[in-house]
Coordinates of C-alpha atoms in Angstrom, one line a residue:
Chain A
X1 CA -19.6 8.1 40.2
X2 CA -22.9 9.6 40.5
X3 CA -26.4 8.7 38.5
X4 CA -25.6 10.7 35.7
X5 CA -22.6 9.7 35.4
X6 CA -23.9 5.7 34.6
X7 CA -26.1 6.9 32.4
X8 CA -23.3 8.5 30.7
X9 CA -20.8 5.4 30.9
X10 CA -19.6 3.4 28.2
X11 CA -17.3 0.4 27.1
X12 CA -13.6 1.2 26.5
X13 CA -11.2 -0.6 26.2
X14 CA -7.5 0.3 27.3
X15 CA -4.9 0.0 25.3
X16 CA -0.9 0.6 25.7
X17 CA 0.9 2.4 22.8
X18 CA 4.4 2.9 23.8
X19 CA 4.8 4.1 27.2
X20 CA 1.1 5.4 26.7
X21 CA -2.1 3.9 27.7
X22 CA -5.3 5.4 25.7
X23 CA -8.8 4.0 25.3
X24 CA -10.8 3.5 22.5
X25 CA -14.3 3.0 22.0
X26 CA -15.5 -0.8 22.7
X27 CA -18.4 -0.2 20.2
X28 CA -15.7 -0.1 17.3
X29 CA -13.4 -2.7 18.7
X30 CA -13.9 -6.1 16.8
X31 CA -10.7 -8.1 18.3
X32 CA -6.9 -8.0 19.7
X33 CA -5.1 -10.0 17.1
X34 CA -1.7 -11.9 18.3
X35 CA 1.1 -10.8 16.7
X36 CA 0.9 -11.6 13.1
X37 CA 3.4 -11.3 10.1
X38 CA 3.0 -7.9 8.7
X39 CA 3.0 -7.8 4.5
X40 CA 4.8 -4.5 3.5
X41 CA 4.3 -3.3 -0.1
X42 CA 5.4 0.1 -2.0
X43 CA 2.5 2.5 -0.9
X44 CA 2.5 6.0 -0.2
X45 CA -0.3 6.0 2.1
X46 CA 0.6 8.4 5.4
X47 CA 0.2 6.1 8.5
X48 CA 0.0 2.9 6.8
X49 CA 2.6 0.6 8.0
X50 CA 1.3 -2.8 5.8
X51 CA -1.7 -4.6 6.1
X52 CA -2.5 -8.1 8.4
X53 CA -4.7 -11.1 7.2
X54 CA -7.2 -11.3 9.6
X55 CA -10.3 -14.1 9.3
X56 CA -9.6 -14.0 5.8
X57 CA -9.7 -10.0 5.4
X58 CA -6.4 -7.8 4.8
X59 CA -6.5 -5.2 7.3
X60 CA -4.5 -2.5 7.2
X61 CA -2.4 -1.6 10.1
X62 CA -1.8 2.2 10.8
X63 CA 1.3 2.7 13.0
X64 CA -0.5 5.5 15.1
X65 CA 2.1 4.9 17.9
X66 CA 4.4 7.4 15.9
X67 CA 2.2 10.0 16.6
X68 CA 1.0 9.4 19.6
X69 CA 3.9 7.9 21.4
X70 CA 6.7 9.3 19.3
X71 CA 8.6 6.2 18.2
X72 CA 7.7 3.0 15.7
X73 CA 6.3 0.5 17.4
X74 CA 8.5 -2.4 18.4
X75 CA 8.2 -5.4 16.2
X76 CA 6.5 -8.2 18.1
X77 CA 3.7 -6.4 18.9
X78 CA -0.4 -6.8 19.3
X79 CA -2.8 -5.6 16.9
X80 CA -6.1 -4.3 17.5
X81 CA -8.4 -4.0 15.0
X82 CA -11.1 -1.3 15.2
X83 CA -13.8 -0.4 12.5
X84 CA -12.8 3.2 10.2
X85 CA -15.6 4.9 9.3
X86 CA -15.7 5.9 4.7
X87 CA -18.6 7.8 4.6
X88 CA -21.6 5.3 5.0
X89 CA -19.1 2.6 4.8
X90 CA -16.8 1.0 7.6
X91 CA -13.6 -1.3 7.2
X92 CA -11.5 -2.5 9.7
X93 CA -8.0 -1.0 10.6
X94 CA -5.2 -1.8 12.8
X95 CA -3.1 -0.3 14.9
X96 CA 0.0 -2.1 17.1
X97 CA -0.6 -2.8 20.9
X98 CA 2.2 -3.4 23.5
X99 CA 0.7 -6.2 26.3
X100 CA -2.7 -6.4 27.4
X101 CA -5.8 -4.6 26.9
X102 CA -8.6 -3.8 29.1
X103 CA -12.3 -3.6 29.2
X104 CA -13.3 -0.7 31.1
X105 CA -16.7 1.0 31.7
X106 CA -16.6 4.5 32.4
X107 CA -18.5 7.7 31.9
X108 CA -16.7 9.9 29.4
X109 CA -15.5 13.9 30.3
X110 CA -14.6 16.5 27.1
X111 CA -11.3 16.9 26.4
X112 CA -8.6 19.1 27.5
X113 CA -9.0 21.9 25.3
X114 CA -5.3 22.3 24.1
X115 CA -5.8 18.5 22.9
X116 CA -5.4 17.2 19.7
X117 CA -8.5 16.8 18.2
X118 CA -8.4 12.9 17.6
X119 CA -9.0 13.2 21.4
X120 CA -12.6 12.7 21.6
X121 CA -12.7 12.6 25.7
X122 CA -10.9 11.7 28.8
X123 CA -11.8 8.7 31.2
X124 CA -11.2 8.3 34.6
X125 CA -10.0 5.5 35.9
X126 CA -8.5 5.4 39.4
X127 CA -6.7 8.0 39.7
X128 CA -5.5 8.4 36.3
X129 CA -6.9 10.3 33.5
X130 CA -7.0 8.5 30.3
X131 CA -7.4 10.1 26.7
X132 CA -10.1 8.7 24.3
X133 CA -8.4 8.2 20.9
X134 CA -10.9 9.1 17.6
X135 CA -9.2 6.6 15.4
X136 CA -10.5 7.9 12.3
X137 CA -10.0 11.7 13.4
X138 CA -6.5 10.6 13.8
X139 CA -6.0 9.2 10.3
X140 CA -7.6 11.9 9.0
X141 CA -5.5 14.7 10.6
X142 CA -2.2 12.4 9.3
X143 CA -3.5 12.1 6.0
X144 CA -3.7 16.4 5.8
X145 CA -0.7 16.3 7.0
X146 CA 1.5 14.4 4.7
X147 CA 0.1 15.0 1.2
X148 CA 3.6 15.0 0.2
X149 CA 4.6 11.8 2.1
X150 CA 7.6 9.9 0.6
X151 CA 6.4 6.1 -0.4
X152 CA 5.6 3.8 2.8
X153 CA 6.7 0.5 3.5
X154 CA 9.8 0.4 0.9
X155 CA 12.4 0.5 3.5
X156 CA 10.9 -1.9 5.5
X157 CA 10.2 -4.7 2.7
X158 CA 13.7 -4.0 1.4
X159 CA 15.2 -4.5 5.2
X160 CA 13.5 -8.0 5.5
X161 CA 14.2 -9.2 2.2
Chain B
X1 CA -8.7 -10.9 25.2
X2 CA -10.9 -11.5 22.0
X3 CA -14.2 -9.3 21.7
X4 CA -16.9 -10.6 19.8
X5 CA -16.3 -10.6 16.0
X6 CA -18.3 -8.8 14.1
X7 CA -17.1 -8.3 10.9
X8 CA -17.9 -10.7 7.6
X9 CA -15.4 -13.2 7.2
X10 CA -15.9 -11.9 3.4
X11 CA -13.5 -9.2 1.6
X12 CA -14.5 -7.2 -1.2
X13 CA -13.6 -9.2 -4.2
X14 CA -13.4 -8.2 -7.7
X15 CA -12.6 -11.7 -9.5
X16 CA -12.2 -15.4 -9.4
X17 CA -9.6 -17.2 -9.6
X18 CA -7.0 -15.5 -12.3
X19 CA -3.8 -16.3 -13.8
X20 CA -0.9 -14.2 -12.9
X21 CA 2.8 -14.3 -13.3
X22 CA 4.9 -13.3 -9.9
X23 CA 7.7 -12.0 -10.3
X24 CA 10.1 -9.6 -7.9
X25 CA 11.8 -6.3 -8.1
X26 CA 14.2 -5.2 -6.0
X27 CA 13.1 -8.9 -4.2
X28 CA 9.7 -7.2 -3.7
X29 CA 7.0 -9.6 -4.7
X30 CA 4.5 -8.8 -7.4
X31 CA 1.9 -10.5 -9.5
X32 CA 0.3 -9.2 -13.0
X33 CA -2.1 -10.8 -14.6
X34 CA -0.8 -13.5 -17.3
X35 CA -2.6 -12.1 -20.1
X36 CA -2.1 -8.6 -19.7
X37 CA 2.0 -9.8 -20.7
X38 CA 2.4 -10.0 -24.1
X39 CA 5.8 -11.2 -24.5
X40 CA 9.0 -11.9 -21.6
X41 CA 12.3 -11.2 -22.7
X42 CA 15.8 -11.0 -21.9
X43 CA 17.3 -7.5 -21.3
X44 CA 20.3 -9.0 -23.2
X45 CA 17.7 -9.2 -26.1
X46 CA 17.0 -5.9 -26.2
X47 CA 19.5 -4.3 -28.1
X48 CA 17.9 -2.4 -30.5
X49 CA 16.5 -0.8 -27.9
X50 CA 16.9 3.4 -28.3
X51 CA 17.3 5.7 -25.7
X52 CA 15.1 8.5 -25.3
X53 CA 16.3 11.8 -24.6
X54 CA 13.7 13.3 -22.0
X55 CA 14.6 14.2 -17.9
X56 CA 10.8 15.2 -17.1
X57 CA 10.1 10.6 -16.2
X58 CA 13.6 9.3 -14.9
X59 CA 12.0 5.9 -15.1
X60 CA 11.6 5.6 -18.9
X61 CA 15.2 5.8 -20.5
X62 CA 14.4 3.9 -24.2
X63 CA 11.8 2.6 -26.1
X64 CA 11.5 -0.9 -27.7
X65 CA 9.8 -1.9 -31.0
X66 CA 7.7 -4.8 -31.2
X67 CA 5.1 -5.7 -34.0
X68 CA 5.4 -1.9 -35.3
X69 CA 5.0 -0.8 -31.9
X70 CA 7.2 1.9 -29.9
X71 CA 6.9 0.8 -26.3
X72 CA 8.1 2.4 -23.3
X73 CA 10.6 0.9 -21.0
X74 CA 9.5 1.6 -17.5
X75 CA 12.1 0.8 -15.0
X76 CA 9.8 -0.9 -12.0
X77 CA 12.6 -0.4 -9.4
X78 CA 12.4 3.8 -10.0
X79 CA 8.7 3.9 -10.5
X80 CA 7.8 1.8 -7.3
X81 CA 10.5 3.8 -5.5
X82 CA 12.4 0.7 -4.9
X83 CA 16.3 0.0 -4.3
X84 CA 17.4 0.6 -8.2
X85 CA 19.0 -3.2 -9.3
X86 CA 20.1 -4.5 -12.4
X87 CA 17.0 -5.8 -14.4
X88 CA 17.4 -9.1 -16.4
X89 CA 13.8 -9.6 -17.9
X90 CA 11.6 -7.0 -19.2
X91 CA 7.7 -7.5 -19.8
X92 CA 6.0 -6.1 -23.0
X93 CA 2.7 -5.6 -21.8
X94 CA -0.7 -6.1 -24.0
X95 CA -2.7 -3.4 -23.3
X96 CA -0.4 -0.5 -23.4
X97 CA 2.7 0.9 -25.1
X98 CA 5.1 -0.5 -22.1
X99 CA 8.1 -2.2 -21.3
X100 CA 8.7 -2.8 -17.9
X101 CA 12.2 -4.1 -16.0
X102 CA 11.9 -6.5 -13.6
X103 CA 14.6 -8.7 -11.4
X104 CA 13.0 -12.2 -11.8
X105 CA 9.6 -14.2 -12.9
X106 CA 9.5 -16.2 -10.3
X107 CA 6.2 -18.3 -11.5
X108 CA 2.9 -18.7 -13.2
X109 CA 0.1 -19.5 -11.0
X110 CA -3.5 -19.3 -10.2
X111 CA -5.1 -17.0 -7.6
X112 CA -8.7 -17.6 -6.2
X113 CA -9.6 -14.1 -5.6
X114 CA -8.3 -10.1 -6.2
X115 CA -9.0 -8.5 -3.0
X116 CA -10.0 -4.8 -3.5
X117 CA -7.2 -1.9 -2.2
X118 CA -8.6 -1.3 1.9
X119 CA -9.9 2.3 1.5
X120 CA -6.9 2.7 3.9
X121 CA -5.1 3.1 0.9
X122 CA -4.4 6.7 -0.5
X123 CA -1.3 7.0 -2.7
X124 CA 0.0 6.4 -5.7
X125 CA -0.9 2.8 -4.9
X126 CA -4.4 3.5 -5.9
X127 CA -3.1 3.5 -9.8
X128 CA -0.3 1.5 -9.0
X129 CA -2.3 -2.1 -8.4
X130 CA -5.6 -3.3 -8.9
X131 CA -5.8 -5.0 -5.9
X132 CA -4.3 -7.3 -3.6
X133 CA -4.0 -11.4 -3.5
X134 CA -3.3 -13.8 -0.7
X135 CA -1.3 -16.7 -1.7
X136 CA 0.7 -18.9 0.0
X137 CA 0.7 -16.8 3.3
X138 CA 2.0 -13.8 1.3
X139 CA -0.1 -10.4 0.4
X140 CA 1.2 -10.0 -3.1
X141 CA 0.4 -6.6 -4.5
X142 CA -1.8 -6.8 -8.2
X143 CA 0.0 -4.5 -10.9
X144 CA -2.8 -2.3 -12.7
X145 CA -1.0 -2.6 -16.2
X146 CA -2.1 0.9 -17.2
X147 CA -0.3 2.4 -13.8
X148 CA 2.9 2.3 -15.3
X149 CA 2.3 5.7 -17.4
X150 CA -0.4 8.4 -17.1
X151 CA -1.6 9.3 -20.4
X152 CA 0.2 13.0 -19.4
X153 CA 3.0 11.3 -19.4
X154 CA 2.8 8.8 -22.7
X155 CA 2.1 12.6 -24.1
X156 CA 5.0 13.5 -23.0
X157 CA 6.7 10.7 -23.8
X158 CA 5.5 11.0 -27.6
X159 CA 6.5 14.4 -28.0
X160 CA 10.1 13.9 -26.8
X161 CA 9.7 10.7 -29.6
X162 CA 8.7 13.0 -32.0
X163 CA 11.3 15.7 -31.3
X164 CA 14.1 13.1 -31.3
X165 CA 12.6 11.9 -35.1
X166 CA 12.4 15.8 -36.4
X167 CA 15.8 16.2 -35.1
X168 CA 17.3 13.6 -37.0
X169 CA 15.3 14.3 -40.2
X170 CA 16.6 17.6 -39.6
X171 CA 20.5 16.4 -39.0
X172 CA 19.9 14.0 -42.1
X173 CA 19.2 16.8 -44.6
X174 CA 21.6 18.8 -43.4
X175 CA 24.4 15.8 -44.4
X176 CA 23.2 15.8 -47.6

């Protein structure tokens, strides 16, 4: 790492989804919950799984790891909530984490081009090069996606009933 | 590992504490406010209910009348796209011209606060609920009592009324 490249480096942290590890922005990180219960309600919402009381909020939990893993998310699992931009607004959001996270500082490189565009960046760490996930880019692009989405949530509440 | 917290312990709240009733469909928890429900009753009570002839809203099959009042039976199963049971209570609701089916009351009680719908929220759900409560370690979903029918659809719903009324004016005169 040179000069430049300090001035260029930031807090991540590291995060497994699936069999994936990606990192997120540290500046929008506010905690790793433990595995809480998970309220499921009729909703139609695309990506929303439920929602997680957290210090009193409800936080809705996005189950991202269907998109970027290509399975649900197993259900003892780690939540980690990160700030979702509305406009000049912010609320919290979740999405599941398998094991531990990691605080990393790195400089940030752009993106492959033929990524997805919730890819804001790549880090390296070691010898490994780790995608930078947009969390609200990623939202966004499953919300354009699934304007016809069947209800979320229903099978799941009826299955733990 | 915990990073700093850095977001308000507070949620956007809309109300103090409110009365609701909870009650389940399809053993899905919900709560409505207590004086947005006019009147619980039996389904088995119901039998002057008529059925309405219309396809176009699957989840209204008759109507009810109540004080002079034709109100819409709105299965809650089919419009929260739930597993369809049999409903034993229905609950003629103040505000509106609706009926709705339910499984079970399960009890009346007090919540401290209405959390707002998370902006996460997109759907349906929007007109579905007002907004979420936390009670007893449960996130209970808040019925908005006028998300049971969109006024496209009470117009639709009153025209098939209508045509079902002219029809039998029409059937009438032709007996005699």
């Amino acid at each position: 790492m040179n000069a430049t490249d300090n001035t260029n480096a930031k807090s991540y942290v590291l995060v497994q989804i699936g069999n994936r590890q990606f990192a997120m922005s540290a500046a929008t990180v506010s905690e790793l919950a433990p595995p809480v219960r998970l309220h499921h309600f009729p909703q139609s919402s695309p990506l929303v799984a439920g929602v997680i009381v957290r210090r009193g909020r409800i936080v809705p939990v996005y189950d991202v790891s269907r998109i970027l893993a290509g399975k649900n998310s197993p259900a003892h699992r780690f939540y980690l909530v990160a700030a979702r931009d509305f406009g000049s607004a912010s609320e919290p959001g979740a999405i599941p984490v398998d094991g531990e996270c990691e605080l990393v500082t790195a400089p940030i490189q752009n993106p492959d081009p033929t990524s997805p565009k919730y890819i804001s960046g790549t880090l390296t760490i070691g010898e490994e090069n780790i995608q930078v996930l947009d969390l609200n880019a990623l939202v966004n692009s499953a919300n354009a996606g699934s304007a016809n989405a069947e209800p979320n949530g229903i099978e799941s509440a009826e299955n733990r009933a | 590992m915990k990073i700093a917290a850095q977001e308000p312990t507070k949620s956007r709240r809309v109300r103090r504490t409110e009365a609701v009733i909870l009650f389940t469909v399809a053993n899905q928890l919900f709560a409505i406010a207590a004086d947005s429900v006019q009147e619980i009753r039996s389904t088995d009570s119901l039998g002057a209910a008529l059925e309405i002839e219309q396809q176009e809203i699957p989840k209204v099959r008759h109507t009810v009348e109540r004080n002079h009042r034709t109100y819409f039976v709105v299965n809650a199963c089919i419009h929260f796209g739930l597993r369809v049971v049999r409903p034993t209570l229905v609950l003629i609701l103040r505000q509106v011209r609706v009926a709705v089916l339910v499984d079970k009351i399960e009890r009346m009680t007090e919540v401290s606060a209405i959390h707002a719908l998370p902006r996460a929220f997109i759907g349906v759900e929007c007109r579905w609920y007002r907004g979420l409560a936390y009670f007893e370690d449960q996130v209970i979903p808040v019925i908005n009592p006028l998300g049971f029918l969109t006024a496209n659809e009470f117009k639709r719903l009153d025209g098939s009324l209508a045509e079902a009324a002219s029809q039998r004016t029409l059937e009438g005169a032709v007996q005699v």
